[in-house]
Short mmCIF file of C-alpha atoms in Angstrom, two decimals:
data_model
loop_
_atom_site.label_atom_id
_atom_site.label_comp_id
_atom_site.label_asym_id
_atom_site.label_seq_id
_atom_site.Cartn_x
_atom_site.Cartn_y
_atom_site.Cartn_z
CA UNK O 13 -9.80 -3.14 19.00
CA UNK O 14 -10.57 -1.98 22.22
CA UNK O 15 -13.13 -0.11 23.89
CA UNK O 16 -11.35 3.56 24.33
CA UNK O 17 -9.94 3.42 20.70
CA UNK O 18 -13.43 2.73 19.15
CA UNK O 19 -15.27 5.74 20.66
CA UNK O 20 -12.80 7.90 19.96
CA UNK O 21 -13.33 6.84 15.97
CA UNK O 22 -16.53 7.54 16.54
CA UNK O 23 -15.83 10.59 17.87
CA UNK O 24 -13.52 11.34 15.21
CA UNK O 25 -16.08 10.46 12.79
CA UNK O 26 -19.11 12.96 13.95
CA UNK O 27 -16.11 15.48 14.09
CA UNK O 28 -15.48 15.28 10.15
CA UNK O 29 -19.37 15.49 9.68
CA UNK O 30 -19.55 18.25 11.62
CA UNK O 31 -16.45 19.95 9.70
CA UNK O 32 -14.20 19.85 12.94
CA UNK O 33 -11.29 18.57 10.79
CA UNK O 34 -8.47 20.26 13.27
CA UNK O 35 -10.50 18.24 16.11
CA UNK O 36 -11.07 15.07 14.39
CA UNK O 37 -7.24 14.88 13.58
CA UNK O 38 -6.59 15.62 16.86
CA UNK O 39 -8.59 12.58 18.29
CA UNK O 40 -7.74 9.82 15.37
CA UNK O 41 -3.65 11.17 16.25
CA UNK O 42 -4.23 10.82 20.25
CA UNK O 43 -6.47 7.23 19.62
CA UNK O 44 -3.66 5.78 17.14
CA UNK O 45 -0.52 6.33 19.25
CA UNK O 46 -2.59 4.94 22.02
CA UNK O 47 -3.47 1.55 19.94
CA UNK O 48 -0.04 1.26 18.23
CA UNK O 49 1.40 1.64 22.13
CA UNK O 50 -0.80 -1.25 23.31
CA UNK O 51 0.06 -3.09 19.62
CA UNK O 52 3.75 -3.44 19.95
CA UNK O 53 3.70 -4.95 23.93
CA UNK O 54 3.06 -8.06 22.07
CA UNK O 55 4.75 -7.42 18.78
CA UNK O 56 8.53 -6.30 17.96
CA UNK O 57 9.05 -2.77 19.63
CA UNK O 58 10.52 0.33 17.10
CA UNK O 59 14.41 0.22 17.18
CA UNK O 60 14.43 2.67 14.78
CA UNK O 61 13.23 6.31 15.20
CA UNK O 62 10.99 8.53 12.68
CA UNK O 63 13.04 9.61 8.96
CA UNK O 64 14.47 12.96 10.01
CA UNK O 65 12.75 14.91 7.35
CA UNK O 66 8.96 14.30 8.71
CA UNK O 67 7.27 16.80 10.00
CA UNK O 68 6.05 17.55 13.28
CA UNK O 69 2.31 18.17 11.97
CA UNK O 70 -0.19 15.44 12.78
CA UNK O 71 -0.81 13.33 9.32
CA UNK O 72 1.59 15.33 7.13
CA UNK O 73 0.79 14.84 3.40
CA UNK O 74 2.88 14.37 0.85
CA UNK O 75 2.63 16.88 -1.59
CA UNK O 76 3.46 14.01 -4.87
CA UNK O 77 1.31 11.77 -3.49
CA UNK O 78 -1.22 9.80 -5.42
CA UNK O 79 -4.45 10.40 -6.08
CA UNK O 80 -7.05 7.86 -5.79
CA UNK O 81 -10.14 7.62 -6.63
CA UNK O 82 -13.11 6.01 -4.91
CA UNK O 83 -14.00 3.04 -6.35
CA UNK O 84 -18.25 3.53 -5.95
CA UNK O 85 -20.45 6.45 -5.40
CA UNK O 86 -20.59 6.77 -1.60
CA UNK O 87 -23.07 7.63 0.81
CA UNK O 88 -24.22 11.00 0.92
CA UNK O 89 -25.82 12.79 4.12
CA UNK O 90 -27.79 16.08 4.36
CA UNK O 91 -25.97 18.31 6.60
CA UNK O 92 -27.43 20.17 9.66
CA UNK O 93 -26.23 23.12 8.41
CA UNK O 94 -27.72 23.75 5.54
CA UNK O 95 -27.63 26.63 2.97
CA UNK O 96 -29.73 29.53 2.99
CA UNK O 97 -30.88 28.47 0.31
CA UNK O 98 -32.55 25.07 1.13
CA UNK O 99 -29.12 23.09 -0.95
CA UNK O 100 -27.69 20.69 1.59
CA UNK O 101 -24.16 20.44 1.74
CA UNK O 102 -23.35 16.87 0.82
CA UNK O 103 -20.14 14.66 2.35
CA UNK O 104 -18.88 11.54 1.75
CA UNK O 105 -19.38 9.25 4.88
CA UNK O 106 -17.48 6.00 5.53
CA UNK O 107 -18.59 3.57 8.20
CA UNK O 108 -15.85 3.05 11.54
CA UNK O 109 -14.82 -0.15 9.98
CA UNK O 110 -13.57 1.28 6.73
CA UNK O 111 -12.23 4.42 8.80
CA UNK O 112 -10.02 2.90 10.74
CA UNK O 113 -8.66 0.05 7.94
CA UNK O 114 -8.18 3.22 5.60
CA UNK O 115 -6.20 4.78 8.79
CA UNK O 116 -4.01 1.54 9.56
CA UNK O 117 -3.17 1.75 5.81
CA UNK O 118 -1.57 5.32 6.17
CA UNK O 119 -4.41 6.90 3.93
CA UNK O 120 -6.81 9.34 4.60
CA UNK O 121 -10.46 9.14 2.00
CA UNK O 122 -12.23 11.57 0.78
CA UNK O 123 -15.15 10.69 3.81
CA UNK O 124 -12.53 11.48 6.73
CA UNK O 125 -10.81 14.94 5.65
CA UNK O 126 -11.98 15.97 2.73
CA UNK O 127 -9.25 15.08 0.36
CA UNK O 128 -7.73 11.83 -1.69
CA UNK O 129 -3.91 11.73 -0.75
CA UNK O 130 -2.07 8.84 0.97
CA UNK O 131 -0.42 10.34 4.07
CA UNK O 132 2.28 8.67 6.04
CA UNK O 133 1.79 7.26 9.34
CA UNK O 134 3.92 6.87 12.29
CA UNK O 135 5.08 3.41 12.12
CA UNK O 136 3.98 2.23 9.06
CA UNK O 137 6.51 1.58 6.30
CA UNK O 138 6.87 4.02 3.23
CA UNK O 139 5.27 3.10 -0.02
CA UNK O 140 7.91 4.05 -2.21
CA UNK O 141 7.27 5.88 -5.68
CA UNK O 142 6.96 3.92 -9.16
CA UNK O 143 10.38 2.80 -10.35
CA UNK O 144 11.86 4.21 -13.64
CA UNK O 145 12.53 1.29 -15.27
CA UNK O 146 15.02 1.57 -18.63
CA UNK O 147 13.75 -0.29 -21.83
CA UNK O 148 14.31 -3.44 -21.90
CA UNK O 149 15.04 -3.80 -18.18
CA UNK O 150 12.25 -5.52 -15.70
CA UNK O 151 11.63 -4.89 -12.00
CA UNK O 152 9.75 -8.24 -10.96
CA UNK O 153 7.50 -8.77 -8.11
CA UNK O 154 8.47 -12.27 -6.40
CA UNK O 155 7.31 -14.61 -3.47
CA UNK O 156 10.21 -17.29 -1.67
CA UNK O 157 8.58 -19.84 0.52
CA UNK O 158 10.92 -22.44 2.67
CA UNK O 159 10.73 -24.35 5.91
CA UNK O 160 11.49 -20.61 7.98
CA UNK O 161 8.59 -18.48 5.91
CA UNK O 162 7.96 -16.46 3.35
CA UNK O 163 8.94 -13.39 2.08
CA UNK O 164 8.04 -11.53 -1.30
CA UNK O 165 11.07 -9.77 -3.15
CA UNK O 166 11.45 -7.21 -6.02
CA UNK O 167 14.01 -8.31 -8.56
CA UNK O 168 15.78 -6.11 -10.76
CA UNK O 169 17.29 -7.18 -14.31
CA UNK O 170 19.10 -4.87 -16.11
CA UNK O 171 18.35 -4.53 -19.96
CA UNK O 172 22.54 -4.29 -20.13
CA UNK O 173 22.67 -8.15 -19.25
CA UNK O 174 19.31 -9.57 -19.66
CA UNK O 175 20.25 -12.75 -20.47
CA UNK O 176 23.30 -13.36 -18.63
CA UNK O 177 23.93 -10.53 -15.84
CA UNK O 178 27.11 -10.14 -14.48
CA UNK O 179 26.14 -10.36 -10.97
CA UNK O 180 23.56 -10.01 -8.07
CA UNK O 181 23.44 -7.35 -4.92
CA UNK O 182 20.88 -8.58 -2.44
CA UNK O 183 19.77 -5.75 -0.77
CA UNK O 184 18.04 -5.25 3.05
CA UNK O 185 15.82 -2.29 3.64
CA UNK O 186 15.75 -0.52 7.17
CA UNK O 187 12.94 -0.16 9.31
CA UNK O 188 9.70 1.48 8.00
CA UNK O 189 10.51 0.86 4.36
CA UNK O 190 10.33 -1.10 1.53
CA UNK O 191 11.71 -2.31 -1.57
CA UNK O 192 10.13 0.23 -3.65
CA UNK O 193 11.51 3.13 -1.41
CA UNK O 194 14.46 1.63 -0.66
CA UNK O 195 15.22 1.25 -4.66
CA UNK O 196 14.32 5.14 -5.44
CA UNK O 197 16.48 6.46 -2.55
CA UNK O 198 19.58 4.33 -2.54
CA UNK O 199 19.14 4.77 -6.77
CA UNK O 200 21.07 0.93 -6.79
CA UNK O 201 19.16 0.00 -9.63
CA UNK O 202 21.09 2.21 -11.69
CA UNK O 203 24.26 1.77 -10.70
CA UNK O 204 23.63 -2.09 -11.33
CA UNK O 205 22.41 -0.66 -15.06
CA UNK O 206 25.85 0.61 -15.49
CA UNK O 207 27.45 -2.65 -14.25
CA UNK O 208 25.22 -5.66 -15.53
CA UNK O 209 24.00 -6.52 -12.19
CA UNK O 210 20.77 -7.91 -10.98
CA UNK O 211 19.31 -6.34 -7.52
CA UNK O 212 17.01 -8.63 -5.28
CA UNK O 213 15.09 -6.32 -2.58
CA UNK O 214 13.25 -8.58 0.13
CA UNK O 215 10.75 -7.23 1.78
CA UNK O 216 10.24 -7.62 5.65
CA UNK O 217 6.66 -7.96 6.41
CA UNK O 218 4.35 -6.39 9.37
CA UNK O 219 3.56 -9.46 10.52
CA UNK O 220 7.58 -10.35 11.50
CA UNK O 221 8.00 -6.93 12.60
CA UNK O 222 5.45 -4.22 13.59
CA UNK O 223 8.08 -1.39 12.28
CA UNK O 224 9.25 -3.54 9.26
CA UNK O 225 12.89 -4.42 11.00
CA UNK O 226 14.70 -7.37 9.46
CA UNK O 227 14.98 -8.94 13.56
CA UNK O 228 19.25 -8.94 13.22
CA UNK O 229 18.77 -8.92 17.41
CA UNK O 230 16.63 -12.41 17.93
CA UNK O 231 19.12 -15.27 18.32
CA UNK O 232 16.94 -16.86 15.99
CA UNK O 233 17.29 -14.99 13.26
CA UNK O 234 20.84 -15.03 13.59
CA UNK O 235 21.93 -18.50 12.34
CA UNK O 236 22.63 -20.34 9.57
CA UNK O 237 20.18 -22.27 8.20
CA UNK O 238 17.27 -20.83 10.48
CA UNK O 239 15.00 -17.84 10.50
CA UNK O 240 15.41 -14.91 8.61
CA UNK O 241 18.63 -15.57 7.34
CA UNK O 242 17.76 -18.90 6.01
CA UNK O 243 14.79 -17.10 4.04
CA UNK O 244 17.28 -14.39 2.50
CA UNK O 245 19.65 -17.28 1.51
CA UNK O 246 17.09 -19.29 -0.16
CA UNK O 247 15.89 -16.34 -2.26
CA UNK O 248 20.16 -15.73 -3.34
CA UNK O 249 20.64 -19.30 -3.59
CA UNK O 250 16.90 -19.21 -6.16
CA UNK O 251 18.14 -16.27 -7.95
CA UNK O 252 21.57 -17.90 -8.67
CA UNK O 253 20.20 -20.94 -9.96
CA UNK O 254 17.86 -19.56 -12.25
CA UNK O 255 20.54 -17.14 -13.92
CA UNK O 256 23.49 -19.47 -13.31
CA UNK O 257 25.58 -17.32 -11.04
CA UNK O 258 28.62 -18.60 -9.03
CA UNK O 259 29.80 -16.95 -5.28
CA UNK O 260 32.32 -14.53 -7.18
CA UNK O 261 29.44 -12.47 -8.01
CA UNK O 262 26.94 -12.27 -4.97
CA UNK O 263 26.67 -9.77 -2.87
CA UNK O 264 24.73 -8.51 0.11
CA UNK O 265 24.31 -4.81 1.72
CA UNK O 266 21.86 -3.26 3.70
CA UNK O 267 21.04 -0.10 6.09
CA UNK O 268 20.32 0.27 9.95
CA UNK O 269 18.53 -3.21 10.42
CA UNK O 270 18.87 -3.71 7.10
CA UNK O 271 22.71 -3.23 7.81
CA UNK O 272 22.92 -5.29 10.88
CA UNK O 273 21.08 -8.33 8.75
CA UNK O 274 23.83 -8.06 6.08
CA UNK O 275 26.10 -8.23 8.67
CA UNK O 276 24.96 -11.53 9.89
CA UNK O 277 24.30 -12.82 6.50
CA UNK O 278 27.84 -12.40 5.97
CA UNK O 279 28.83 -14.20 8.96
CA UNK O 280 26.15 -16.88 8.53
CA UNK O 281 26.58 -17.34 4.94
CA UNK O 282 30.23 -16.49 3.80
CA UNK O 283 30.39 -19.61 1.62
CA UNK O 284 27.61 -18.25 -0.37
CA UNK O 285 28.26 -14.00 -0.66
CA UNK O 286 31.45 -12.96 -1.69
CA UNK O 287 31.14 -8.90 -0.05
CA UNK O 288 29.32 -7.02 2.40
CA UNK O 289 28.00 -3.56 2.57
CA UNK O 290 26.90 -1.82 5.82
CA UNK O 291 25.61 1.31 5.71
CA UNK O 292 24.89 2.43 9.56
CA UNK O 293 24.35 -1.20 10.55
CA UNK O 294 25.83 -2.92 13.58
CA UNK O 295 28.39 -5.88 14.19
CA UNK O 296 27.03 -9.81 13.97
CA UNK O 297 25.97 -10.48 17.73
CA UNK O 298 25.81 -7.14 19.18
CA UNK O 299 22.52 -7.86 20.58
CA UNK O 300 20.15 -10.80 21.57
CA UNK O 301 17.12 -9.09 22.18
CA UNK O 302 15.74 -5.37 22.07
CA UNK O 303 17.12 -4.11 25.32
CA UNK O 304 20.71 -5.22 24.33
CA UNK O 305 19.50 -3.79 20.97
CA UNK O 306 19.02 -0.80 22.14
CA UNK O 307 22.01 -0.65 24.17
CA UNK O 308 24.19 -2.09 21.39
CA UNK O 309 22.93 1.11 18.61
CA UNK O 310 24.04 4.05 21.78
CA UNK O 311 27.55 2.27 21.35
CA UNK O 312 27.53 0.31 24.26
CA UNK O 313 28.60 -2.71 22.05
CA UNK O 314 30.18 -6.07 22.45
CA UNK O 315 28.97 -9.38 21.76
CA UNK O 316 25.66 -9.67 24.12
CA UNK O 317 24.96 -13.03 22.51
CA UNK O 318 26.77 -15.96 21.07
CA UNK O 319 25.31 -16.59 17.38
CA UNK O 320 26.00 -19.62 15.36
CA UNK O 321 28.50 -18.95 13.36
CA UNK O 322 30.25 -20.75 10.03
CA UNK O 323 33.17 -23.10 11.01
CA UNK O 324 35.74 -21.93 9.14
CA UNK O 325 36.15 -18.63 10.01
CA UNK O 326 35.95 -16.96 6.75
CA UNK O 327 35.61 -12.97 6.91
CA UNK O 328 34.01 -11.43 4.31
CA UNK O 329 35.36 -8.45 2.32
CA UNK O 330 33.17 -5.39 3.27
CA UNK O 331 32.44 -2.07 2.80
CA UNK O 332 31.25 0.41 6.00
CA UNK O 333 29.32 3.47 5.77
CA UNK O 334 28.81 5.88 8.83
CA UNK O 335 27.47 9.33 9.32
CA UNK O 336 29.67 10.53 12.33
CA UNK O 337 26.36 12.78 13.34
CA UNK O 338 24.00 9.76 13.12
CA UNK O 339 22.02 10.10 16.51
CA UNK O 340 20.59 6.37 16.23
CA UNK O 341 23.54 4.24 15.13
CA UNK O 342 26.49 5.59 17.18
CA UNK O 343 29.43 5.23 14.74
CA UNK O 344 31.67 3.61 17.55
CA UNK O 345 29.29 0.53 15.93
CA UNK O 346 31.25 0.88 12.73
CA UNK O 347 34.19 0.37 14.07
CA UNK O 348 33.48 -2.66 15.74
CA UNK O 349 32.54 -3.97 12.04
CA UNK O 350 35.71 -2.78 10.97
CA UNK O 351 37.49 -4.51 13.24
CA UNK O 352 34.96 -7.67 12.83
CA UNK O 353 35.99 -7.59 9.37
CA UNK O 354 39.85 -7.00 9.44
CA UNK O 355 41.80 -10.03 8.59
CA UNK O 356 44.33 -11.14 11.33
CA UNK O 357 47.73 -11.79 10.85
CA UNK O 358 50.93 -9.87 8.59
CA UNK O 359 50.76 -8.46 5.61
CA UNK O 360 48.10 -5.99 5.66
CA UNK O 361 48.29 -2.30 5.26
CA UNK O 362 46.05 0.36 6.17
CA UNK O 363 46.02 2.81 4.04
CA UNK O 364 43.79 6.41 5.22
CA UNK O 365 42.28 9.74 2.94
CA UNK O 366 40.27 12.47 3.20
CA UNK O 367 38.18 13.88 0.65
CA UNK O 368 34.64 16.21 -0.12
CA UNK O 369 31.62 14.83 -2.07
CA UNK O 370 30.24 16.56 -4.49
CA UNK O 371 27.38 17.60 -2.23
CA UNK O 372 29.81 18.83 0.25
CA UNK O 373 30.59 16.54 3.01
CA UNK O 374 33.86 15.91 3.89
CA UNK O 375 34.96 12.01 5.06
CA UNK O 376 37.51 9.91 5.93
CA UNK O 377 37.66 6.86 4.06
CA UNK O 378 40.21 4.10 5.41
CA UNK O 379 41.08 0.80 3.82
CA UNK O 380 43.13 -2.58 4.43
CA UNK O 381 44.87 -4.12 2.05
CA UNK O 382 47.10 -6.86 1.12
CA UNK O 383 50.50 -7.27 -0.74
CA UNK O 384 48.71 -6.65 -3.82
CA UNK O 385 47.12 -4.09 -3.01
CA UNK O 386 43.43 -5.73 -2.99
CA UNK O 387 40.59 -4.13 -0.58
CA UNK O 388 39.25 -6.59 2.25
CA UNK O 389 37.64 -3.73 3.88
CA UNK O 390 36.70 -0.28 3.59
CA UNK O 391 35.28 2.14 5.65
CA UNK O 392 33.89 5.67 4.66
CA UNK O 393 33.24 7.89 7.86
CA UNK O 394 30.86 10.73 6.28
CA UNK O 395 31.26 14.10 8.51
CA UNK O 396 28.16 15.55 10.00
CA UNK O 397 25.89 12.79 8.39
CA UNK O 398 23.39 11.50 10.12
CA UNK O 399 20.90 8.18 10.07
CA UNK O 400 20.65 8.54 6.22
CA UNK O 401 21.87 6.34 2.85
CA UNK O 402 25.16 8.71 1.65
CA UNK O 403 24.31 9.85 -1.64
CA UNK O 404 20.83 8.81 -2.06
CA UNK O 405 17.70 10.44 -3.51
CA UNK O 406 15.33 12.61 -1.74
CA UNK O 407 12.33 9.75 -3.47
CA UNK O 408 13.29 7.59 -0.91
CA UNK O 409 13.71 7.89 3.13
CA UNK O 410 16.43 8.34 5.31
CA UNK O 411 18.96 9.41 2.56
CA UNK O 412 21.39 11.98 2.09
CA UNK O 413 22.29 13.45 -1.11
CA UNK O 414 25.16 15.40 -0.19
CA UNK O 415 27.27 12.70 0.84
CA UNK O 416 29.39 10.79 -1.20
CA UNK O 417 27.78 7.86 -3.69
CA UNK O 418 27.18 4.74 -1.07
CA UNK O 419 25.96 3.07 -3.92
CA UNK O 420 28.44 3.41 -6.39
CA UNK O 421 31.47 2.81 -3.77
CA UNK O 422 29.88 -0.37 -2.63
CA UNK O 423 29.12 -1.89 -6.28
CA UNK O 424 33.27 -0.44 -7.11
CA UNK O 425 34.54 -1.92 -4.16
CA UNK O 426 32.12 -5.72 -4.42
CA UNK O 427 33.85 -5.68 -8.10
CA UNK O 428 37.26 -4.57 -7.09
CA UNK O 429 37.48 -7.96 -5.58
CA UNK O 430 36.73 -9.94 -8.86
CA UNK O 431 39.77 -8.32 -10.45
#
């Protein structure tokens, strides 16, 4: 911690004692976007921008958030301004040490304004809510360790298929989430109720990535058998050995980074997934490093780098979502998947429609096919949606809910395939 940002904690501090909350905000808002500025020069930068729902007002809080309680009778102090009446006014005090951890946590206690809510944070992910898990079904907390890291995972199992589920979606949070909030806003786990599917959420951790980003722009963590996508394959490849699953049945989506990394799992690791789903991602080796990143999500793709990709060539089925509004993700990127992801050669038809969700949004959806008739990719172009899951639920962040079911199209499409 530096110099500057510890006096102005301690000036934030003797503010709250004094009652100056408007002041004290002011100061701990001004000191943290200062220290998180000087924190990512030698971390990760933010490719990702702020959920388009917060608010504008320094340390919004969330009006469902939990309450919790201190865990020992603090400190007390007398105040200087005491009643007329000789009765002190008494507040809880917290020493610059637990201040700032209880700030880098995205919490504000009792000691610093005056109230026990968790408040979100610039740049710190989103806890996400409890899950509503069904009898009999279990949403496990896991840890996968090999030669490239660790990550920890939530696994769902439906109660449908306990013993012997039909399936497993891996699924990739964006930036400045989790599992638990990307389960309650993409509401996957119940569509993989419905369907006897399992649902494996890895979790990207701080220490990879200061804004939670799976790193789909590193060269390194865009090959087979190295990096990240080594560590997302070994939890699949755990997952299907322990419940005795076969390729037919595994698949892998994600959104924005989360997107992008399902994207080059699918390219890495097409011998082991057998469907895709993007949702506002970006093509395998549109970037190799966060300038080209950031060049690659305006639209101003290509191939800046030359991954490692399987031999054989294999392009997995997949499934594209894009809001055409989306301001961080320009949808020209979905294209480039599309086209990524169309097989070559005759005997394919494309096959176009138009429809309105239930919410209200209109899209396009478009879809190649073969002789038969069976989907090797689909693309849904939502109108006026922006950086958001289609369909999702207002528990999580960056959804939608007047779009049309992301979650349900990609499970219907992943077992369209199997038919």
């Amino acid at each position: 911690m530096n110099e500057d940002f510890a006096t102005a904690m301690l000036r934030a501090v003797r503010s709250t004692r004094a009652l100056k909350l408007a002041e004290a905000t002011r100061v701990i808002q001004n000191a943290l976007a200062g220290q998180l500025a000087l924190d990512t020069r030698t971390s990760t930068p933010d490719i990702t921008p702020s959920p388009p729902n917060r608010r504008s007002t320094p340390f919004p809080i969330d009006p469902d958030a939990e309450v919790i309680e201190p865990s020992a009778k603090p400190a007390v102090e007398e105040s200087a301004n005491s009643a007329g009446d000789g009765t002190a006014s008494r507040r809880l005090r917290n020493s610059l040490g637990e201040t700032v951890r209880i700030l880098r946590e995205g919490r504000l206690a009792s000691g610093v304004f005056g109230s026990l809510h968790d408040v979100s944070l610039p740049g710190l992910a989103k806890r996400g809510p409890p899950a509503v898990v069904p009898d009999g079904a279990q949403f496990l907390a896991r840890s996968f360790t090999c030669p490239a890291g660790s990550r920890s995972y939530r696994l769902y199992i439906p109660a449908s298929a306990s013993d012997r589920p039909r399936g497993l979606v891996i699924m990739l949070h964006g930036c400045k989430q989790d599992p638990e909030d990307f389960a309650a806003g993409t509401g996957m786990n119940a569509v993989a109720e419905t369907h006897g599917l399992m649902v494996a959420y890895p979790r990207q951790s701080g220490a990879d990535n200061a804004s939670f980003c799976w790193n789909w722009f590193r060269p390194a963590d865009q090959m087979r058998d190295e990096g990240e996508p080594s560590i997302i394959a070994g939890i699949t490849k755990e997952i299907m050995a322990e419940f005795g699953l076969d390729r037919s049945r595994i698949f892998v989506a994600g959104l924005s980074a989360g997107g992008a990394m399902a994207a080059v799992m699918g390219e890495t690791y097409p011998d082991l997934y057998s469907a895709a789903g993007i949702h506002s991602g970006l093509t395998y080796g549109s970037a190799n490093d966060v300038v080209s990143a950031f060049s690659a999500m305006r639209g101003n793709g290509g191939l800046a780098s030359h991954p490692k990709r399987l031999a054989n060539g294999h392009r997995l089925r997949t499934i594209v979502f894009q809001g055409s509004a989306d301001r961080t993700v320009h949808p020209s990127n979905a294209d480039r998947i599309v086209a990524a992801a169309t097989p070559t050669g005759s005997g394919w038809a494309v096959r176009k429609e138009s429809g309105r969700s239930a919410g209200g949004r209109t899209y396009q959806r478009t879809t190649v096919v073969d002789a038969a008739g069976r989907p090797a990719v689909e693309y849904w172009l939502v109108e006026g949606a922006g950086h958001a899951w289609s369909g999702g639920h207002s528990a999580g962040s960056y959804t939608d809910p007047h779009g049309p079911d992301a979650s349900s199209q990609m499970v219907r499409f992943f077992l369209d395939g199997q038919k």
